[in-house]
Amino acid sequence: ALQLLESGGGSVQAGGSLRLSCVRSGDLPSRYCMGWFRQAPGKEREGVASIYSSYGSTAYTDSVKGRFTISQDKAKNTVFLQMDSLKPEDSAMYYCAATYPCPTYFPSLRQETYKYWGQGTQVTVSS
């Protein structure tokens, strides 16, 4: 089974930046999706950003548009989430997810899309 390992979480003050990385254990066939999700205590898990491999197309939840950027390095089997202008409400456990083949031809923020999940990395933003 595909394994995903996140890193890059930590504590930062509001307005700061963090870059999360997600390394997968192997190559994927074309047409896969990868995404970043987050879950804060007492809240449901939500999709933050996703990328569709074939076209590099991306999608973001409204609250992070203009602040977060998802990207990939196919040669290194890695997906990144650059998080800028962080806010306290961005504090959560962040999870990387992947699935192949992607059931859609566009990036998906729906949890049901994804078959493989990482263990998560904690992000804490203080005011």
Short mmCIF file of C-alpha atoms in Angstrom, two decimals:
data_model
loop_
_atom_site.label_atom_id
_atom_site.label_comp_id
_atom_site.label_asym_id
_atom_site.label_seq_id
_atom_site.Cartn_x
_atom_site.Cartn_y
_atom_site.Cartn_z
CA ALA A 1 0.00 0.00 0.00
CA LEU A 2 1.09 3.53 -0.65
CA GLN A 3 2.55 5.29 2.36
CA LEU A 4 2.57 9.03 2.95
CA LEU A 5 4.81 10.88 5.36
CA GLU A 6 4.18 14.50 6.27
CA SER A 7 6.69 16.93 7.75
CA GLY A 8 7.18 20.63 8.22
CA GLY A 9 4.61 21.39 10.86
CA GLY A 10 5.40 23.50 13.88
CA SER A 11 4.54 26.60 15.86
CA VAL A 12 4.56 30.05 14.32
CA GLN A 13 3.17 33.47 15.07
CA ALA A 14 0.31 34.94 13.10
CA GLY A 15 1.50 36.31 9.80
CA GLY A 16 4.28 33.77 9.56
CA SER A 17 4.86 30.96 7.09
CA LEU A 18 5.36 27.23 7.09
CA ARG A 19 6.00 24.74 4.31
CA LEU A 20 4.57 21.27 4.68
CA SER A 21 5.96 18.33 2.72
CA CYS A 22 4.39 14.98 1.94
CA VAL A 23 6.62 12.24 0.60
CA ARG A 24 4.98 9.16 -0.84
CA SER A 25 6.59 5.75 -0.80
CA GLY A 26 6.61 5.16 -4.54
CA ASP A 27 5.76 6.36 -7.98
CA LEU A 28 2.16 6.67 -8.98
CA PRO A 29 0.64 6.05 -12.36
CA SER A 30 -0.60 9.06 -14.20
CA ARG A 31 -3.86 10.68 -13.26
CA TYR A 32 -3.61 10.70 -9.49
CA CYS A 33 -4.90 13.24 -6.98
CA MET A 34 -3.15 14.46 -3.88
CA GLY A 35 -4.55 16.72 -1.24
CA TRP A 36 -4.03 18.41 2.08
CA PHE A 37 -6.68 18.26 4.76
CA ARG A 38 -6.81 19.65 8.27
CA GLN A 39 -8.68 18.96 11.46
CA ALA A 40 -8.84 21.20 14.48
CA PRO A 41 -10.01 19.93 17.88
CA GLY A 42 -13.78 19.60 17.96
CA LYS A 43 -14.13 20.27 14.26
CA GLU A 44 -14.62 18.11 11.21
CA ARG A 45 -11.78 17.39 8.85
CA GLU A 46 -11.82 19.78 5.90
CA GLY A 47 -10.11 19.84 2.54
CA VAL A 48 -7.57 22.63 2.26
CA ALA A 49 -5.85 22.16 -1.10
CA SER A 50 -5.55 19.54 -3.79
CA ILE A 51 -3.68 18.91 -7.01
CA TYR A 52 -4.52 16.79 -10.02
CA SER A 53 -1.36 15.25 -11.35
CA SER A 54 -1.99 15.16 -15.07
CA TYR A 55 -2.50 18.88 -15.54
CA GLY A 56 -1.10 20.25 -12.31
CA SER A 57 -4.44 21.90 -11.73
CA THR A 58 -5.16 22.94 -8.17
CA ALA A 59 -8.07 23.72 -5.89
CA TYR A 60 -8.30 25.51 -2.55
CA THR A 61 -10.89 26.02 0.10
CA ASP A 62 -12.02 29.64 0.22
CA SER A 63 -10.42 30.44 3.58
CA VAL A 64 -6.88 29.77 2.29
CA LYS A 65 -7.07 31.16 -1.23
CA GLY A 66 -4.27 33.64 -1.85
CA ARG A 67 -2.35 32.44 1.21
CA PHE A 68 -1.65 28.73 0.60
CA THR A 69 -0.06 27.12 -2.43
CA ILE A 70 0.03 23.42 -3.25
CA SER A 71 2.73 22.15 -5.58
CA GLN A 72 4.46 18.92 -6.50
CA ASP A 73 7.88 17.59 -7.35
CA LYS A 74 7.15 14.43 -9.30
CA ALA A 75 10.81 13.41 -9.41
CA LYS A 76 10.91 13.38 -5.62
CA ASN A 77 7.42 11.92 -5.12
CA THR A 78 6.64 14.92 -2.98
CA VAL A 79 3.77 17.35 -2.61
CA PHE A 80 4.19 20.63 -0.78
CA LEU A 81 1.85 23.05 0.93
CA GLN A 82 3.31 26.53 1.26
CA MET A 83 1.36 28.39 3.92
CA ASP A 84 1.81 32.14 4.15
CA SER A 85 0.08 34.84 6.19
CA LEU A 86 -0.92 32.23 8.72
CA LYS A 87 -3.79 32.92 11.08
CA PRO A 88 -4.65 31.38 14.45
CA GLU A 89 -7.65 29.71 12.81
CA ASP A 90 -5.25 27.78 10.58
CA SER A 91 -4.10 25.81 13.65
CA ALA A 92 -4.88 22.14 13.14
CA MET A 93 -3.46 18.74 12.39
CA TYR A 94 -2.67 18.69 8.68
CA TYR A 95 -2.97 15.46 6.73
CA CYS A 96 -1.71 14.50 3.31
CA ALA A 97 -3.88 12.25 1.17
CA ALA A 98 -3.58 10.51 -2.18
CA THR A 99 -5.58 8.35 -4.51
CA TYR A 100 -5.11 6.79 -7.92
CA PRO A 101 -6.55 6.79 -10.38
CA CYS A 102 -8.21 10.01 -9.47
CA PRO A 103 -11.98 9.45 -9.87
CA THR A 104 -12.32 12.93 -11.26
CA TYR A 105 -10.43 14.82 -13.93
CA PHE A 106 -9.90 17.74 -11.61
CA PRO A 107 -8.53 18.25 -8.09
CA SER A 108 -10.84 17.22 -5.29
CA LEU A 109 -11.30 18.54 -1.76
CA ARG A 110 -13.67 15.76 -0.81
CA GLN A 111 -12.38 13.26 1.75
CA GLU A 112 -14.23 10.45 0.01
CA THR A 113 -11.98 10.86 -3.01
CA TYR A 114 -8.87 9.71 -1.16
CA LYS A 115 -7.77 6.20 -0.34
CA TYR A 116 -4.39 6.79 1.29
CA TRP A 117 -3.66 9.04 4.25
CA GLY A 118 -0.64 10.14 6.21
CA GLN A 119 -0.38 10.38 9.98
CA GLY A 120 -0.49 14.15 10.07
CA THR A 121 1.68 17.05 11.16
CA GLN A 122 0.63 19.65 13.70
CA VAL A 123 0.45 23.33 12.84
CA THR A 124 -0.04 25.86 15.62
CA VAL A 125 -0.41 29.57 14.94
CA SER A 126 -0.35 31.94 17.88
CA SER A 127 -1.77 35.44 17.89
#
